[in-house]
Amino acid sequence: MRSGTGTLRSTAYDDVPYTRGGAVDRTEVGALVQSAVDGDAAAWKALVEGMSPLVWSVVRAHRLSEADGHEVYQTVWFRFAQHLGRIREPDKAGAWLASTARNECLKVLKAMARLTLTDDPRVLDRASDEQTPEESLIASEEAADRAERSRRLWQELDALGERCRQLLRVLVASPPPSYVEISAALGIAVGSIGPLRQRCLRRLRARMDARGAA
């Protein structure tokens, strides 16, 4: 079977070898990713053929059906192509692919878990996203609890010193900035950011624990 991103040796993914990393050595991955970013079609083909066994091994571990497995496989490579130029550590592309494959598999399994096999017309007539009164109440209580925890967290964060408050607010930004960007924005040496972050988080945790105990 030939896909849009590469060639599989079999239509059934159980027949694909699951050697971690395939035929591509980890030391080659970074260079291949860079070449693929530059438009090198041969490098892209080498990545797909060499790393596909790793993707399939993750799919196989989640015991998806053949159809779902191929869907996840295609999605993973589509996402990889989308993010190719933004991968910060090209030599760790294998970890990126494995993590993405796992997330996509879990999405499929979660969707399957929502399906209930039944011949009860009362169940079949309900909208898939309809909640029972009990579920609505629980969801409402959980949302209120999350909102209260978030309010307390930000209240304690504001009580920290200016340095910690600025650093932690920057670190929770999405997408997260690099340490170089944080250093330029806050005037903190790159080597000091990690230790300062840990100290600030310990202080924040201590304040939250004290509030919880109270």
mmCIF file of C-alpha atoms in Angstrom, residues 107-207:
data_model
loop_
_atom_site.group_PDB
_atom_site.id
_atom_site.type_symbol
_atom_site.label_atom_id
_atom_site.label_comp_id
_atom_site.label_asym_id
_atom_site.label_seq_id
_atom_site.Cartn_x
_atom_site.Cartn_y
_atom_site.Cartn_z
ATOM 1 C CA LYS A 107 -7.983 10.159 20.899
ATOM 2 C CA VAL A 108 -9.264 7.187 18.915
ATOM 3 C CA LEU A 109 -9.667 5.051 22.038
ATOM 4 C CA LYS A 110 -11.463 7.869 23.835
ATOM 5 C CA ALA A 111 -13.874 8.265 20.936
ATOM 6 C CA MET A 112 -14.518 4.514 20.926
ATOM 7 C CA ALA A 113 -15.208 4.560 24.659
ATOM 8 C CA ARG A 114 -18.087 6.972 24.077
ATOM 9 C CA LEU A 115 -19.896 4.405 21.932
ATOM 10 C CA THR A 116 -22.398 2.295 23.854
ATOM 11 C CA LEU A 117 -23.750 -0.858 22.244
ATOM 12 C CA THR A 118 -27.448 -1.079 23.098
ATOM 13 C CA ASP A 119 -30.841 -1.703 21.530
ATOM 14 C CA ASP A 120 -32.623 0.577 24.027
ATOM 15 C CA PRO A 121 -34.427 3.197 21.855
ATOM 16 C CA ARG A 122 -34.344 5.681 24.736
ATOM 17 C CA VAL A 123 -30.569 5.568 24.668
ATOM 18 C CA LEU A 124 -30.333 5.575 20.878
ATOM 19 C CA ASP A 125 -32.583 8.637 20.648
ATOM 20 C CA ARG A 126 -30.385 10.717 22.948
ATOM 21 C CA ALA A 127 -27.928 13.156 21.415
ATOM 22 C CA SER A 128 -24.347 11.936 21.755
ATOM 23 C CA ASP A 129 -23.346 14.992 23.791
ATOM 24 C CA GLU A 130 -26.459 15.071 25.987
ATOM 25 C CA GLN A 131 -25.785 14.847 29.720
ATOM 26 C CA THR A 132 -27.991 13.398 32.411
ATOM 27 C CA PRO A 133 -28.981 15.755 35.272
ATOM 28 C CA GLU A 134 -26.470 13.956 37.502
ATOM 29 C CA GLU A 135 -23.675 14.392 34.941
ATOM 30 C CA SER A 136 -24.548 18.067 34.505
ATOM 31 C CA LEU A 137 -24.425 18.624 38.258
ATOM 32 C CA ILE A 138 -21.069 16.861 38.589
ATOM 33 C CA ALA A 139 -19.637 18.811 35.640
ATOM 34 C CA SER A 140 -20.859 22.069 37.147
ATOM 35 C CA GLU A 141 -19.335 21.279 40.537
ATOM 36 C CA GLU A 142 -16.034 20.262 38.955
ATOM 37 C CA ALA A 143 -15.935 23.485 36.912
ATOM 38 C CA ALA A 144 -16.592 25.563 40.035
ATOM 39 C CA ASP A 145 -13.871 23.670 41.901
ATOM 40 C CA ARG A 146 -11.368 24.272 39.097
ATOM 41 C CA ALA A 147 -12.264 27.956 39.002
ATOM 42 C CA GLU A 148 -11.768 28.271 42.764
ATOM 43 C CA ARG A 149 -8.387 26.491 42.628
ATOM 44 C CA SER A 150 -7.327 28.742 39.784
ATOM 45 C CA ARG A 151 -8.408 31.846 41.721
ATOM 46 C CA ARG A 152 -6.419 30.740 44.768
ATOM 47 C CA LEU A 153 -3.379 29.932 42.658
ATOM 48 C CA TRP A 154 -3.285 33.374 41.054
ATOM 49 C CA GLN A 155 -3.931 35.013 44.413
ATOM 50 C CA GLU A 156 -0.909 33.263 45.919
ATOM 51 C CA LEU A 157 1.150 33.974 42.801
ATOM 52 C CA ASP A 158 0.427 37.701 43.159
ATOM 53 C CA ALA A 159 1.645 37.486 46.760
ATOM 54 C CA LEU A 160 5.111 36.336 45.633
ATOM 55 C CA GLY A 161 7.878 38.820 44.922
ATOM 56 C CA GLU A 162 7.921 40.713 41.640
ATOM 57 C CA ARG A 163 10.779 38.602 40.246
ATOM 58 C CA CYS A 164 8.996 35.295 40.822
ATOM 59 C CA ARG A 165 5.673 36.676 39.665
ATOM 60 C CA GLN A 166 7.108 37.893 36.373
ATOM 61 C CA LEU A 167 9.027 34.695 35.691
ATOM 62 C CA LEU A 168 6.147 32.307 36.414
ATOM 63 C CA ARG A 169 3.689 34.357 34.371
ATOM 64 C CA VAL A 170 6.055 34.276 31.404
ATOM 65 C CA LEU A 171 6.661 30.525 31.761
ATOM 66 C CA VAL A 172 2.945 29.679 31.536
ATOM 67 C CA ALA A 173 2.576 31.539 28.243
ATOM 68 C CA SER A 174 1.472 29.486 25.232
ATOM 69 C CA PRO A 175 3.542 28.679 23.294
ATOM 70 C CA PRO A 176 6.219 28.794 26.019
ATOM 71 C CA PRO A 177 9.126 31.140 25.253
ATOM 72 C CA SER A 178 12.693 29.880 25.150
ATOM 73 C CA TYR A 179 15.107 30.615 27.991
ATOM 74 C CA VAL A 180 16.944 33.008 25.668
ATOM 75 C CA GLU A 181 13.726 34.951 25.097
ATOM 76 C CA ILE A 182 12.966 34.966 28.828
ATOM 77 C CA SER A 183 16.482 36.201 29.574
ATOM 78 C CA ALA A 184 16.094 39.065 27.108
ATOM 79 C CA ALA A 185 12.628 40.000 28.394
ATOM 80 C CA LEU A 186 13.317 39.862 32.143
ATOM 81 C CA GLY A 187 17.060 40.502 32.325
ATOM 82 C CA ILE A 188 17.777 37.167 33.996
ATOM 83 C CA ALA A 189 20.849 35.160 33.032
ATOM 84 C CA VAL A 190 19.908 32.031 31.097
ATOM 85 C CA GLY A 191 21.707 29.806 33.600
ATOM 86 C CA SER A 192 19.749 31.342 36.489
ATOM 87 C CA ILE A 193 16.269 30.799 35.034
ATOM 88 C CA GLY A 194 15.969 27.100 35.937
ATOM 89 C CA PRO A 195 17.114 27.408 39.576
ATOM 90 C CA LEU A 196 15.007 30.543 40.077
ATOM 91 C CA ARG A 197 11.976 28.774 38.607
ATOM 92 C CA GLN A 198 12.400 25.899 41.065
ATOM 93 C CA ARG A 199 12.720 28.263 44.048
ATOM 94 C CA CYS A 200 9.648 30.214 42.989
ATOM 95 C CA LEU A 201 7.587 27.052 42.469
ATOM 96 C CA ARG A 202 8.625 25.726 45.909
ATOM 97 C CA ARG A 203 7.519 28.993 47.505
ATOM 98 C CA LEU A 204 4.231 28.903 45.599
ATOM 99 C CA ARG A 205 3.612 25.266 46.571
ATOM 100 C CA ALA A 206 4.352 26.045 50.227
ATOM 101 C CA ARG A 207 1.841 28.892 50.182
#
